[in-house]
Tab-separated table of C-alpha atoms in Angstrom:
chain	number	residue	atom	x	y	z
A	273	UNK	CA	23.092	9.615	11.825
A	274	UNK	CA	20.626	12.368	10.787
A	275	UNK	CA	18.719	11.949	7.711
A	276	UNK	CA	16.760	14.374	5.854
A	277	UNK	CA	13.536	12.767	5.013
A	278	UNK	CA	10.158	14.183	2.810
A	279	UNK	CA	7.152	12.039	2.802
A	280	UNK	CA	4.718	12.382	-0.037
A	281	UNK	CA	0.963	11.432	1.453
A	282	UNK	CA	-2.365	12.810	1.609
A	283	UNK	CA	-2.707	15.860	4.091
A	284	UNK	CA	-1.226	15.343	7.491
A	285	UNK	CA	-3.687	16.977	9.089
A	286	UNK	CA	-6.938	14.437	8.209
A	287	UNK	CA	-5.207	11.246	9.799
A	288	UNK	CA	-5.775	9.263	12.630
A	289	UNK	CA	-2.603	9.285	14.901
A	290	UNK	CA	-4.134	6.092	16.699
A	291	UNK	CA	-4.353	3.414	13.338
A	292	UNK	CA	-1.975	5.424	10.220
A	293	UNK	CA	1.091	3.902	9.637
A	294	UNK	CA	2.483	6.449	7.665
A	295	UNK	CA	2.265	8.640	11.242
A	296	UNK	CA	4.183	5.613	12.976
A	297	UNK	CA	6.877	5.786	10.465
A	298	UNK	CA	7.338	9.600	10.337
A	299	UNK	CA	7.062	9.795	14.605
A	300	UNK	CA	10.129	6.707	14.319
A	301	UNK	CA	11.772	8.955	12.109
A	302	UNK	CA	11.697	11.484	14.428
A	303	UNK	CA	12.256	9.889	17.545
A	304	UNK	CA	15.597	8.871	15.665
A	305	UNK	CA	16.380	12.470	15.313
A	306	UNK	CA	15.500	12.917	11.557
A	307	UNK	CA	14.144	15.919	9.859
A	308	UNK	CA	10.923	15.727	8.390
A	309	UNK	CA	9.530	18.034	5.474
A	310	UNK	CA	6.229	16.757	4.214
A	311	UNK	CA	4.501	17.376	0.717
A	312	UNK	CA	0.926	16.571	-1.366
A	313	UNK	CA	1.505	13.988	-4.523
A	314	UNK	CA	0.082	17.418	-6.393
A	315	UNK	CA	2.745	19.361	-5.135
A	316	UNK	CA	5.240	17.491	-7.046
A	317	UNK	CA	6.508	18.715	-10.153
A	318	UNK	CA	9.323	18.174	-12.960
A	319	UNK	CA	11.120	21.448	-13.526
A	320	UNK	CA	13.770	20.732	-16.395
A	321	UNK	CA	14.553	17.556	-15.281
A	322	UNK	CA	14.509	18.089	-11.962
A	323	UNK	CA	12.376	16.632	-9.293
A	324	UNK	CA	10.666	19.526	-7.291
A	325	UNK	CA	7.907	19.499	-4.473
A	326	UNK	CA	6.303	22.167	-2.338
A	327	UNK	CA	6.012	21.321	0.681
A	328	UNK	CA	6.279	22.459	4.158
A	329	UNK	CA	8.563	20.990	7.550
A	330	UNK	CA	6.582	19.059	9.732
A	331	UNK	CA	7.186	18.341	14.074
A	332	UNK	CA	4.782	15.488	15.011
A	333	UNK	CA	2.905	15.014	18.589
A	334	UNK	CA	1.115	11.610	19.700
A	335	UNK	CA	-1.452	13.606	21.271
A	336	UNK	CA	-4.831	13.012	19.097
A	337	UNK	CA	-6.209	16.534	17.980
A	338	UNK	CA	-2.893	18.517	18.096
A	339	UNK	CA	-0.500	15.897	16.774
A	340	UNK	CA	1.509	18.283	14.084
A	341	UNK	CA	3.047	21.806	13.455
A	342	UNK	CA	3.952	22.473	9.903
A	343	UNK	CA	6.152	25.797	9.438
A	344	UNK	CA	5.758	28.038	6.060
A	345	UNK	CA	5.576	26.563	2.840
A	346	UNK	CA	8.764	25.927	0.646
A	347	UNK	CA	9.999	24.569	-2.574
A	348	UNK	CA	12.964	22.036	-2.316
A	349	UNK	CA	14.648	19.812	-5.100
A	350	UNK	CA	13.980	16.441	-3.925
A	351	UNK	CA	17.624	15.367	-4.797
A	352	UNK	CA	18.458	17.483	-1.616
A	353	UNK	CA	16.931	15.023	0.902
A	354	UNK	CA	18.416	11.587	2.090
A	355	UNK	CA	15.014	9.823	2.062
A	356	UNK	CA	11.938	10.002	0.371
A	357	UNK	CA	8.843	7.925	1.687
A	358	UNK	CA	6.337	7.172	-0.929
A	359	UNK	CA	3.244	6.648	1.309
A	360	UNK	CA	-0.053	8.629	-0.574
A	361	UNK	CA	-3.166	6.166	-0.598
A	362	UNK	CA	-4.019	4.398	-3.851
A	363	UNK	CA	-5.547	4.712	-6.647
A	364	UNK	CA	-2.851	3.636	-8.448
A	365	UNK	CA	-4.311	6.240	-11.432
A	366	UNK	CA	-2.220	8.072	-14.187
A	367	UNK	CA	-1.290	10.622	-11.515
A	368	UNK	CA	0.083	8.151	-9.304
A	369	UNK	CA	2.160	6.573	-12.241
A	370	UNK	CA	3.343	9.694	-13.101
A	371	UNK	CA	4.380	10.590	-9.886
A	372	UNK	CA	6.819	7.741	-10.059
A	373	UNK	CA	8.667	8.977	-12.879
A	374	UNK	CA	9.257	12.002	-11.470
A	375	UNK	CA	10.863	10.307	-8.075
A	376	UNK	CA	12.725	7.724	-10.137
A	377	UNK	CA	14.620	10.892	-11.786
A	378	UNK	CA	16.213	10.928	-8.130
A	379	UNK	CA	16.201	7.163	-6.913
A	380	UNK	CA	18.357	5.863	-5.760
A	381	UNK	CA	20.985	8.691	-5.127
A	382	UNK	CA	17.689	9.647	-2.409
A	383	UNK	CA	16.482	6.701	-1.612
A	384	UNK	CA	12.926	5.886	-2.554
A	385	UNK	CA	11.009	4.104	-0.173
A	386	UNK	CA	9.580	1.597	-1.739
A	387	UNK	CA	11.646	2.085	-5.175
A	388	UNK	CA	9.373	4.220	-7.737
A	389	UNK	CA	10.203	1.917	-10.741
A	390	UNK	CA	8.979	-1.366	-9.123
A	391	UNK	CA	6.015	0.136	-7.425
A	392	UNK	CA	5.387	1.040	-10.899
A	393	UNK	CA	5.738	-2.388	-12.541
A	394	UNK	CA	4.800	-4.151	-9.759
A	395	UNK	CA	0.192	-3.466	-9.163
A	396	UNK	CA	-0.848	-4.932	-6.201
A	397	UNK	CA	-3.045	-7.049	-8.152
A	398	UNK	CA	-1.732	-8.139	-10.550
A	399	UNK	CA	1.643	-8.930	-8.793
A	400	UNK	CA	0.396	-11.833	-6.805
A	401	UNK	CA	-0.686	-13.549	-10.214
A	402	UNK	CA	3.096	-14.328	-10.308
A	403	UNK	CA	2.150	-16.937	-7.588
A	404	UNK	CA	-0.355	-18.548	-8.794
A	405	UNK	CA	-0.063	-21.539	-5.736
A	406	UNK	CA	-0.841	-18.885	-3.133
A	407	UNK	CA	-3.920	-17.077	-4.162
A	408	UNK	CA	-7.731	-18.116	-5.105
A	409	UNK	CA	-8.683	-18.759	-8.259
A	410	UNK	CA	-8.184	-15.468	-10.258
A	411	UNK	CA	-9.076	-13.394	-13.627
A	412	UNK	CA	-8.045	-10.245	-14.928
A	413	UNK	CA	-9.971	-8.260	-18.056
A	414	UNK	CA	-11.996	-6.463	-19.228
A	415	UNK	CA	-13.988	-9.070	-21.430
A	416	UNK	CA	-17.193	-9.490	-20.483
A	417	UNK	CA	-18.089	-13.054	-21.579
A	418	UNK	CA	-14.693	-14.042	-19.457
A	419	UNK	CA	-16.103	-12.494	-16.879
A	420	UNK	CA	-19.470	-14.514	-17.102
A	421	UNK	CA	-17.409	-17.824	-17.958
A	422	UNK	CA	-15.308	-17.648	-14.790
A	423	UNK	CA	-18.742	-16.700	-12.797
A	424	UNK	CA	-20.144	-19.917	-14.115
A	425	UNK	CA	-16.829	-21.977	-13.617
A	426	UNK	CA	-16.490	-20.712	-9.493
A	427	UNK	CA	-20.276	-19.463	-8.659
A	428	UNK	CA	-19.620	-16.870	-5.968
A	429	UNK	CA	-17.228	-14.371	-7.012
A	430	UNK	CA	-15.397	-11.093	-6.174
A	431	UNK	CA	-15.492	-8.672	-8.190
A	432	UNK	CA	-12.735	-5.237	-7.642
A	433	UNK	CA	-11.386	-2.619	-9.475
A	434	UNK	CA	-8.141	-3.371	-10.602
A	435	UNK	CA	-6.056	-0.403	-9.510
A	436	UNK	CA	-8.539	0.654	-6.604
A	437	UNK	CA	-7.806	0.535	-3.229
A	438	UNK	CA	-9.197	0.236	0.727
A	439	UNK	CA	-11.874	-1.988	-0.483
A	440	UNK	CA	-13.581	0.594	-2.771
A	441	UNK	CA	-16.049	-1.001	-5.319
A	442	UNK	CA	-15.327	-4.488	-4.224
A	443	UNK	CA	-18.396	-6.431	-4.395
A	444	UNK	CA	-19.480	-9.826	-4.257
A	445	UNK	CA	-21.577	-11.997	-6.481
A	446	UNK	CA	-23.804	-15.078	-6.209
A	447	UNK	CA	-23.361	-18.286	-8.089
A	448	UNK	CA	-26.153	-16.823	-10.953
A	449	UNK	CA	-26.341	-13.260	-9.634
A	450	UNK	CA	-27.642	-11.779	-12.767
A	451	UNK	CA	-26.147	-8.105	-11.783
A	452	UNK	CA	-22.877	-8.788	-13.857
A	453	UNK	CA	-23.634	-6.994	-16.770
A	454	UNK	CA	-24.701	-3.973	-14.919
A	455	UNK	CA	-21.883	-3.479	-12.678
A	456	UNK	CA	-19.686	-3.860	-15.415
A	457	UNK	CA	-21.331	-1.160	-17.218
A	458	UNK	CA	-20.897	1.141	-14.366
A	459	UNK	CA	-17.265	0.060	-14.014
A	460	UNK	CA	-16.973	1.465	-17.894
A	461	UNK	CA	-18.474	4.938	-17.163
A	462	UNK	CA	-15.635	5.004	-15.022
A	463	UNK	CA	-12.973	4.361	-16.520
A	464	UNK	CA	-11.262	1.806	-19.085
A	465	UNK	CA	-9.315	-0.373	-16.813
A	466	UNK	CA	-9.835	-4.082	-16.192
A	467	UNK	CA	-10.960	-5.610	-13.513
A	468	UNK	CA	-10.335	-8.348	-11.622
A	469	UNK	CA	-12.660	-11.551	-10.547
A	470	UNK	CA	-11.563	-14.044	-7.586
A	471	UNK	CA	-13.950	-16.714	-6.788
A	472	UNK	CA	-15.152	-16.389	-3.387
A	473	UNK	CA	-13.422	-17.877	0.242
A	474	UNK	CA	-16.320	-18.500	2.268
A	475	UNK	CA	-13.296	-18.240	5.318
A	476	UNK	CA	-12.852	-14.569	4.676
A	477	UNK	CA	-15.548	-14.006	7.344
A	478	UNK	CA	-12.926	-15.306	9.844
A	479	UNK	CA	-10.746	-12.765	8.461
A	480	UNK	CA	-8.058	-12.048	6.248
A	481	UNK	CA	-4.798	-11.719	7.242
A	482	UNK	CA	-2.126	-8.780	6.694
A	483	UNK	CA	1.576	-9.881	6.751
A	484	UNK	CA	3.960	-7.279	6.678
A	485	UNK	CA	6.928	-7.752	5.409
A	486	UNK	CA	10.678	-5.383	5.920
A	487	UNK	CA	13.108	-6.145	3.057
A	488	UNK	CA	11.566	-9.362	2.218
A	489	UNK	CA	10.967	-10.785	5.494
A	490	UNK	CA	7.791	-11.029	7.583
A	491	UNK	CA	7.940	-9.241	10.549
A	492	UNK	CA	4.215	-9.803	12.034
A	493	UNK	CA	0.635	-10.238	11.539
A	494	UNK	CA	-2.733	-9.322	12.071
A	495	UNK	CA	-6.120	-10.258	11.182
A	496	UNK	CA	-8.674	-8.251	9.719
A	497	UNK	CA	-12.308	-9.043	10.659
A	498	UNK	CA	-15.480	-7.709	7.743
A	499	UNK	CA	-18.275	-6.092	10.043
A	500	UNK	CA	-21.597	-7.623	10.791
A	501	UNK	CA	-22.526	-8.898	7.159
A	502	UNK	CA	-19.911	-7.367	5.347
A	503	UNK	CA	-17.262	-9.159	2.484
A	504	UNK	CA	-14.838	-6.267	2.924
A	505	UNK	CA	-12.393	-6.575	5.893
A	506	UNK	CA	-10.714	-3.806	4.991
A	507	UNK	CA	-10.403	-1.075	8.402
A	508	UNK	CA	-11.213	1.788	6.243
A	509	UNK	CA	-14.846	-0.198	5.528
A	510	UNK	CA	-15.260	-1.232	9.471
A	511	UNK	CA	-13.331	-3.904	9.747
A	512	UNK	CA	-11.652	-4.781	12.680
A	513	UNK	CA	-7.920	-5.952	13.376
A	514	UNK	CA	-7.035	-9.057	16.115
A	515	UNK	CA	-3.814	-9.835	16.953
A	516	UNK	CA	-2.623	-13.402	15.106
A	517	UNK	CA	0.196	-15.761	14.542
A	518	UNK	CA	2.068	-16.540	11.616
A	519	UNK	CA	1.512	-20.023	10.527
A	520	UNK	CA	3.393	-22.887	8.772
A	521	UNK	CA	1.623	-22.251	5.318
A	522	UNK	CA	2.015	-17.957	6.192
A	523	UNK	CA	5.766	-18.505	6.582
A	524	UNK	CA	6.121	-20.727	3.078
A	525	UNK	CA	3.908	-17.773	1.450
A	526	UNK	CA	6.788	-15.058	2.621
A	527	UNK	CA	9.747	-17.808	1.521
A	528	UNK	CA	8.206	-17.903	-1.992
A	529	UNK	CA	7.221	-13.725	-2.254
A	530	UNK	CA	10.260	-12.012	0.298
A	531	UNK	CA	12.669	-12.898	-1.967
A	532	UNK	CA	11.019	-10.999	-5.024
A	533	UNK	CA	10.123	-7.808	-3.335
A	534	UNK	CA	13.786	-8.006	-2.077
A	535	UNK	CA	14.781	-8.526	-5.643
A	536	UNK	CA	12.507	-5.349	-6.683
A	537	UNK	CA	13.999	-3.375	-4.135
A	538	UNK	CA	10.557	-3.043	-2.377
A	539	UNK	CA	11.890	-2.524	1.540
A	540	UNK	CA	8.026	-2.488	2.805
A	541	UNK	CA	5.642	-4.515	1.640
A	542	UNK	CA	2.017	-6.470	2.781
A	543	UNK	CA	0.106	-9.440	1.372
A	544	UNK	CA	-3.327	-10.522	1.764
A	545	UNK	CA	-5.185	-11.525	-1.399
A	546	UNK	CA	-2.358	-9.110	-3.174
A	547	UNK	CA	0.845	-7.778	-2.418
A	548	UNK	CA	0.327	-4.178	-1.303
A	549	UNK	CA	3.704	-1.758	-2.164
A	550	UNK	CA	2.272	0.970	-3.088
A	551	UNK	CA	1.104	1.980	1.052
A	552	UNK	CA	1.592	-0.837	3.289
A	553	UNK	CA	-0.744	-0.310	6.704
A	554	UNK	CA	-1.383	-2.395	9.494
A	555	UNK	CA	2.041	-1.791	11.392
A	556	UNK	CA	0.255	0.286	14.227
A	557	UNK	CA	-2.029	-2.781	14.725
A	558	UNK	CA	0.608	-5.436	14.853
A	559	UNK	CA	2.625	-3.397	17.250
A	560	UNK	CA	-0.431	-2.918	19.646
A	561	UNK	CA	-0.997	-6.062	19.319
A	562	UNK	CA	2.543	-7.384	20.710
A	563	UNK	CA	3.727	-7.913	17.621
A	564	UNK	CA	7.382	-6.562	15.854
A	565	UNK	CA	7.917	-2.976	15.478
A	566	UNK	CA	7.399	-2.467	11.842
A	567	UNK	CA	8.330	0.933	11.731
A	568	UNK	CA	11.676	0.128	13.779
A	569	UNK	CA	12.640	-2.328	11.569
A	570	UNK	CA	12.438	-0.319	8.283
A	571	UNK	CA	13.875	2.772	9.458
A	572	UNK	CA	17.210	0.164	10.845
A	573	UNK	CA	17.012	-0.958	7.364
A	574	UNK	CA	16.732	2.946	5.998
A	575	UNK	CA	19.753	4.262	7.830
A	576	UNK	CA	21.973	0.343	6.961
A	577	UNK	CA	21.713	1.503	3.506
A	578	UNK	CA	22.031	5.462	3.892
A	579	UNK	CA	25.070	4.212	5.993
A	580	UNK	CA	26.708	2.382	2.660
Protein backbone atom coordinates (compact mmCIF):
# COMPACT_ATOMS: atom_id res chain seq x y z
CA UNK A 1 0.00 0.00 0.00
CA UNK A 2 1.11 3.54 -0.99
CA UNK A 3 -0.32 6.39 0.77
CA UNK A 4 -0.21 9.92 -0.07
CA UNK A 5 0.67 11.75 3.02
CA UNK A 6 1.13 15.93 3.80
CA UNK A 7 2.44 16.88 7.11
CA UNK A 8 1.65 20.30 8.44
CA UNK A 9 4.82 21.43 10.88
CA UNK A 10 7.11 24.17 11.31
CA UNK A 11 9.86 24.40 8.48
CA UNK A 12 11.62 21.19 7.68
CA UNK A 13 14.61 22.64 7.25
CA UNK A 14 15.31 24.07 11.16
CA UNK A 15 14.97 20.48 12.80
CA UNK A 16 17.18 18.25 14.35
CA UNK A 17 17.17 14.85 12.43
CA UNK A 18 18.88 13.27 15.65
CA UNK A 19 15.82 14.11 18.57
CA UNK A 20 12.35 15.34 16.15
CA UNK A 21 9.84 12.95 16.03
CA UNK A 22 7.95 14.41 13.46
CA UNK A 23 11.33 13.50 11.15
CA UNK A 24 11.04 9.79 12.54
CA UNK A 25 7.52 9.58 11.45
CA UNK A 26 7.88 11.17 7.97
CA UNK A 27 11.47 8.95 7.29
CA UNK A 28 8.89 5.63 8.48
CA UNK A 29 6.61 6.92 6.08
CA UNK A 30 8.98 6.82 3.60
CA UNK A 31 10.84 3.87 4.22
CA UNK A 32 7.23 2.30 3.74
CA UNK A 33 7.18 3.71 0.32
CA UNK A 34 4.78 6.70 0.93
CA UNK A 35 4.77 10.02 -0.72
CA UNK A 36 5.42 12.90 1.25
CA UNK A 37 4.33 16.62 0.40
CA UNK A 38 4.99 18.91 3.31
CA UNK A 39 3.32 22.38 4.15
CA UNK A 40 3.56 25.56 6.91
CA UNK A 41 0.23 25.80 9.32
CA UNK A 42 0.21 29.46 7.36
CA UNK A 43 0.04 27.91 4.20
CA UNK A 44 -3.27 26.50 4.87
CA UNK A 45 -6.24 28.08 3.67
CA UNK A 46 -10.19 27.63 3.17
CA UNK A 47 -11.06 28.35 -0.43
CA UNK A 48 -15.00 27.95 -0.68
CA UNK A 49 -15.17 25.27 1.49
CA UNK A 50 -12.40 23.61 0.55
CA UNK A 51 -9.32 22.74 2.44
CA UNK A 52 -6.20 24.07 0.50
CA UNK A 53 -2.37 24.21 1.45
CA UNK A 54 0.75 25.29 -0.38
CA UNK A 55 3.16 23.30 0.03
CA UNK A 56 5.99 21.63 -1.60
CA UNK A 57 7.10 17.45 -1.98
CA UNK A 58 9.61 16.54 0.32
CA UNK A 59 12.59 13.26 -0.02
CA UNK A 60 14.18 12.92 3.47
CA UNK A 61 18.01 11.82 4.25
CA UNK A 62 19.29 10.72 7.89
CA UNK A 63 22.39 12.43 7.20
CA UNK A 64 22.49 15.63 9.69
CA UNK A 65 23.06 18.87 7.52
CA UNK A 66 21.62 17.58 4.17
CA UNK A 67 18.69 15.54 5.44
CA UNK A 68 15.85 16.94 2.82
CA UNK A 69 15.13 17.99 -0.86
CA UNK A 70 11.90 19.80 -1.34
CA UNK A 71 10.90 20.22 -5.20
CA UNK A 72 8.86 23.53 -6.42
CA UNK A 73 6.12 24.83 -4.58
CA UNK A 74 2.42 23.72 -5.26
CA UNK A 75 -1.11 24.15 -4.22
CA UNK A 76 -3.09 20.85 -3.54
CA UNK A 77 -6.69 20.32 -2.04
CA UNK A 78 -6.01 18.46 1.00
CA UNK A 79 -9.00 16.07 0.27
CA UNK A 80 -6.55 14.67 -2.44
CA UNK A 81 -4.13 13.02 0.04
CA UNK A 82 -4.69 9.71 2.08
CA UNK A 83 -3.08 11.11 5.27
CA UNK A 84 -2.63 14.20 6.88
CA UNK A 85 -0.19 14.46 9.98
CA UNK A 86 -0.97 17.27 12.25
CA UNK A 87 2.49 17.73 13.88
CA UNK A 88 3.26 21.94 14.09
CA UNK A 89 4.57 22.81 17.73
CA UNK A 90 2.13 24.43 20.16
CA UNK A 91 0.85 27.22 21.07
CA UNK A 92 -2.34 26.00 20.94
CA UNK A 93 -3.39 29.95 19.87
CA UNK A 94 -6.44 31.07 17.69
CA UNK A 95 -4.36 30.11 14.64
CA UNK A 96 -3.86 26.74 15.75
CA UNK A 97 -7.69 26.35 16.53
CA UNK A 98 -8.46 27.57 13.41
CA UNK A 99 -6.33 25.43 11.64
CA UNK A 100 -8.41 22.58 12.91
CA UNK A 101 -11.49 23.61 11.37
CA UNK A 102 -10.13 23.85 8.27
CA UNK A 103 -8.67 20.00 8.43
CA UNK A 104 -11.87 18.75 10.04
CA UNK A 105 -13.68 19.99 6.64
CA UNK A 106 -11.68 16.82 5.27
CA UNK A 107 -11.41 14.32 8.33
CA UNK A 108 -11.98 11.61 8.21
CA UNK A 109 -12.46 10.87 4.40
CA UNK A 110 -8.22 11.89 4.78
CA UNK A 111 -7.44 10.81 7.78
CA UNK A 112 -6.30 13.30 10.37
CA UNK A 113 -3.64 12.30 12.48
CA UNK A 114 -4.54 12.96 15.57
CA UNK A 115 -8.37 13.85 14.66
CA UNK A 116 -8.70 17.86 14.33
CA UNK A 117 -12.00 17.98 16.35
CA UNK A 118 -10.63 16.26 19.52
CA UNK A 119 -7.29 17.92 19.43
CA UNK A 120 -9.52 20.80 19.49
CA UNK A 121 -11.68 19.90 22.51
CA UNK A 122 -9.25 18.04 24.06
CA UNK A 123 -6.00 21.03 25.65
CA UNK A 124 -3.32 19.28 26.96
CA UNK A 125 -4.01 20.84 30.16
CA UNK A 126 -6.88 20.87 30.81
CA UNK A 127 -7.57 17.25 29.56
CA UNK A 128 -5.82 15.52 32.37
CA UNK A 129 -8.23 17.40 34.89
CA UNK A 130 -10.63 14.61 33.71
CA UNK A 131 -8.41 12.39 36.00
CA UNK A 132 -8.24 13.96 38.80
CA UNK A 133 -6.53 10.55 40.76
CA UNK A 134 -3.52 10.80 38.47
CA UNK A 135 -2.22 14.28 38.58
CA UNK A 136 -0.98 16.83 41.49
CA UNK A 137 -3.06 19.00 42.99
CA UNK A 138 -4.32 21.42 40.22
CA UNK A 139 -6.10 24.97 39.39
CA UNK A 140 -7.13 26.56 36.38
CA UNK A 141 -8.14 30.60 36.10
CA UNK A 142 -7.57 33.47 35.73
CA UNK A 143 -8.66 34.82 39.28
CA UNK A 144 -6.15 36.16 41.07
CA UNK A 145 -7.18 35.69 44.73
CA UNK A 146 -7.63 31.75 43.59
CA UNK A 147 -4.47 31.90 42.56
CA UNK A 148 -3.09 33.27 45.98
CA UNK A 149 -5.58 30.84 47.94
CA UNK A 150 -4.24 27.69 46.28
CA UNK A 151 -0.50 29.22 46.85
CA UNK A 152 -1.35 29.38 50.49
CA UNK A 153 -3.25 25.93 50.56
CA UNK A 154 0.08 23.90 48.68
CA UNK A 155 3.16 26.48 49.34
CA UNK A 156 5.41 25.71 46.39
CA UNK A 157 3.68 25.96 43.23
CA UNK A 158 3.91 25.83 39.39
CA UNK A 159 2.81 28.23 37.67
CA UNK A 160 2.31 27.75 33.28
CA UNK A 161 0.57 29.19 30.65
CA UNK A 162 -2.33 27.37 29.87
CA UNK A 163 -2.11 26.79 26.14
CA UNK A 164 1.84 27.21 26.01
CA UNK A 165 4.08 24.70 25.24
CA UNK A 166 7.97 23.15 25.58
CA UNK A 167 8.13 24.54 28.99
CA UNK A 168 7.78 28.24 27.96
CA UNK A 169 6.87 30.58 30.92
CA UNK A 170 6.67 27.80 33.39
CA UNK A 171 7.93 28.98 36.59
CA UNK A 172 8.02 27.99 40.02
CA UNK A 173 7.05 29.62 43.25
CA UNK A 174 7.96 29.45 46.94
CA UNK A 175 5.61 28.73 49.76
CA UNK A 176 5.21 32.93 50.31
CA UNK A 177 7.04 33.99 47.15
CA UNK A 178 5.57 37.38 46.99
CA UNK A 179 6.19 37.58 42.95
CA UNK A 180 2.53 36.33 42.25
CA UNK A 181 0.98 39.39 41.52
CA UNK A 182 3.64 40.45 39.18
CA UNK A 183 3.90 37.53 37.03
CA UNK A 184 0.38 37.51 36.69
CA UNK A 185 0.40 40.94 35.46
CA UNK A 186 2.86 40.08 32.84
CA UNK A 187 0.84 36.98 31.93
CA UNK A 188 -2.15 39.74 31.17
CA UNK A 189 -0.05 41.95 28.81
CA UNK A 190 0.04 38.87 27.04
CA UNK A 191 -2.81 37.70 26.51
CA UNK A 192 -6.31 36.86 28.25
CA UNK A 193 -6.04 33.21 28.82
CA UNK A 194 -5.94 31.42 32.16
CA UNK A 195 -3.45 29.85 33.62
CA UNK A 196 -2.82 27.03 35.38
CA UNK A 197 -1.23 26.39 39.10
CA UNK A 198 0.02 22.74 40.25
CA UNK A 199 1.53 22.56 43.60
CA UNK A 200 4.99 21.51 43.39
CA UNK A 201 6.60 17.54 43.27
CA UNK A 202 9.76 17.95 44.92
CA UNK A 203 10.50 14.31 42.75
CA UNK A 204 10.42 16.15 39.48
CA UNK A 205 14.20 16.62 39.92
CA UNK A 206 14.44 12.81 39.36
CA UNK A 207 12.57 13.41 36.32
CA UNK A 208 9.39 13.30 34.72
CA UNK A 209 8.37 10.74 32.69
CA UNK A 210 6.95 10.71 28.94
CA UNK A 211 4.66 7.73 28.06
CA UNK A 212 3.72 7.46 24.67
CA UNK A 213 0.92 6.04 23.81
CA UNK A 214 -0.39 4.41 19.86
CA UNK A 215 -4.21 4.14 19.75
CA UNK A 216 -4.60 4.10 23.40
CA UNK A 217 -1.91 1.89 24.41
CA UNK A 218 1.53 2.63 25.87
CA UNK A 219 4.14 1.65 23.81
CA UNK A 220 7.36 2.95 25.90
CA UNK A 221 8.95 5.37 28.10
CA UNK A 222 11.48 7.70 28.89
CA UNK A 223 12.54 9.99 31.49
CA UNK A 224 13.23 13.48 31.24
CA UNK A 225 15.92 14.93 33.56
CA UNK A 226 15.67 19.35 34.42
CA UNK A 227 19.41 20.60 34.06
CA UNK A 228 21.63 21.61 36.89
CA UNK A 229 19.03 23.73 38.99
CA UNK A 230 16.38 23.82 36.66
CA UNK A 231 12.24 22.90 37.34
CA UNK A 232 11.74 22.44 33.60
CA UNK A 233 12.64 18.95 32.21
CA UNK A 234 11.48 19.71 29.15
CA UNK A 235 14.53 18.81 26.13
CA UNK A 236 13.81 21.98 24.40
CA UNK A 237 14.96 23.82 28.00
CA UNK A 238 18.14 21.29 28.49
CA UNK A 239 16.75 18.59 29.80
CA UNK A 240 17.95 15.35 29.28
CA UNK A 241 16.14 11.94 28.35
CA UNK A 242 17.22 8.27 30.16
CA UNK A 243 15.89 5.30 29.12
CA UNK A 244 13.06 3.90 31.87
CA UNK A 245 10.55 1.26 32.60
CA UNK A 246 6.99 1.38 32.79
CA UNK A 247 5.79 0.71 36.22
CA UNK A 248 2.77 -0.86 38.02
CA UNK A 249 1.16 2.63 38.86
CA UNK A 250 2.44 3.91 34.86
CA UNK A 251 0.49 0.97 33.43
CA UNK A 252 -2.92 1.73 35.69
CA UNK A 253 -2.39 5.54 34.49
CA UNK A 254 -2.60 4.27 30.57
CA UNK A 255 -5.70 1.66 31.64
CA UNK A 256 -7.62 4.69 33.01
CA UNK A 257 -6.48 7.48 29.95
CA UNK A 258 -5.87 4.81 26.60
CA UNK A 259 -9.23 4.14 26.52
CA UNK A 260 -10.35 7.92 26.16
CA UNK A 261 -7.89 9.04 23.61
CA UNK A 262 -9.04 5.81 21.79
CA UNK A 263 -12.54 7.00 22.29
CA UNK A 264 -11.46 10.62 20.84
CA UNK A 265 -9.92 9.10 18.03
CA UNK A 266 -6.48 10.47 19.17
CA UNK A 267 -4.03 7.56 17.47
CA UNK A 268 -0.80 9.36 19.15
CA UNK A 269 -0.73 10.63 22.23
CA UNK A 270 1.89 11.40 25.52
CA UNK A 271 1.31 12.06 29.22
CA UNK A 272 3.39 13.56 31.77
CA UNK A 273 1.75 16.15 34.02
CA UNK A 274 -0.83 16.49 30.83
CA UNK A 275 -1.82 14.59 28.00
CA UNK A 276 0.04 16.00 25.00
CA UNK A 277 -2.13 15.45 21.40
CA UNK A 278 -1.52 18.23 19.90
CA UNK A 279 2.63 17.05 18.98
CA UNK A 280 3.60 14.07 20.82
CA UNK A 281 7.76 13.85 20.99
CA UNK A 282 9.96 11.64 22.67
CA UNK A 283 9.61 8.58 20.19
CA UNK A 284 13.29 9.08 18.85
CA UNK A 285 14.42 8.81 22.53
CA UNK A 286 12.50 5.74 23.49
CA UNK A 287 13.64 3.99 20.39
CA UNK A 288 17.39 4.82 21.12
CA UNK A 289 16.86 3.88 24.14
CA UNK A 290 15.69 0.11 23.33
CA UNK A 291 12.45 0.90 23.67
CA UNK A 292 9.19 0.19 20.98
CA UNK A 293 9.26 1.77 17.70
CA UNK A 294 6.76 4.48 18.07
CA UNK A 295 6.78 5.56 14.71
CA UNK A 296 6.33 1.79 13.45
CA UNK A 297 3.56 1.28 15.42
CA UNK A 298 1.44 4.30 14.29
CA UNK A 299 2.13 4.15 10.75
CA UNK A 300 0.82 -0.09 11.14
CA UNK A 301 -2.05 1.54 12.73
CA UNK A 302 -2.24 4.39 9.73
CA UNK A 303 -2.27 1.97 6.84
CA UNK A 304 -4.98 -0.85 9.24
CA UNK A 305 -7.36 1.90 8.90
CA UNK A 306 -6.49 3.36 5.29
CA UNK A 307 -6.80 -0.46 4.55
CA UNK A 308 -10.74 -0.45 5.82
Amino acid sequence: MSLKVAVQMNPVEGINIETDTTFMLMLEAQTRGHGLWVYAPEHLALDSGAALARGRALNLRAVKGDHHSLSGWDKRDLAEFDVVLMRQDPPFDMAYITGTYFLERIHPSTLVVNDPAEVRNAPEKLLVTEFPDFHPPTLVTSDGEALHDFHVRHGDIVLKPLYGGAGSGVVKLKAGDPNLDALLELHAMIGREAVIAQKFIPAVSRGDKRILLVDGEPVGAINRIPGEGQVRSNLARGGRAEAVELTARDLEICAAIGPELNRRGLLFGDYLTEINVTSPTGAQQLKRFGGADAAARLWDRIEALRAE
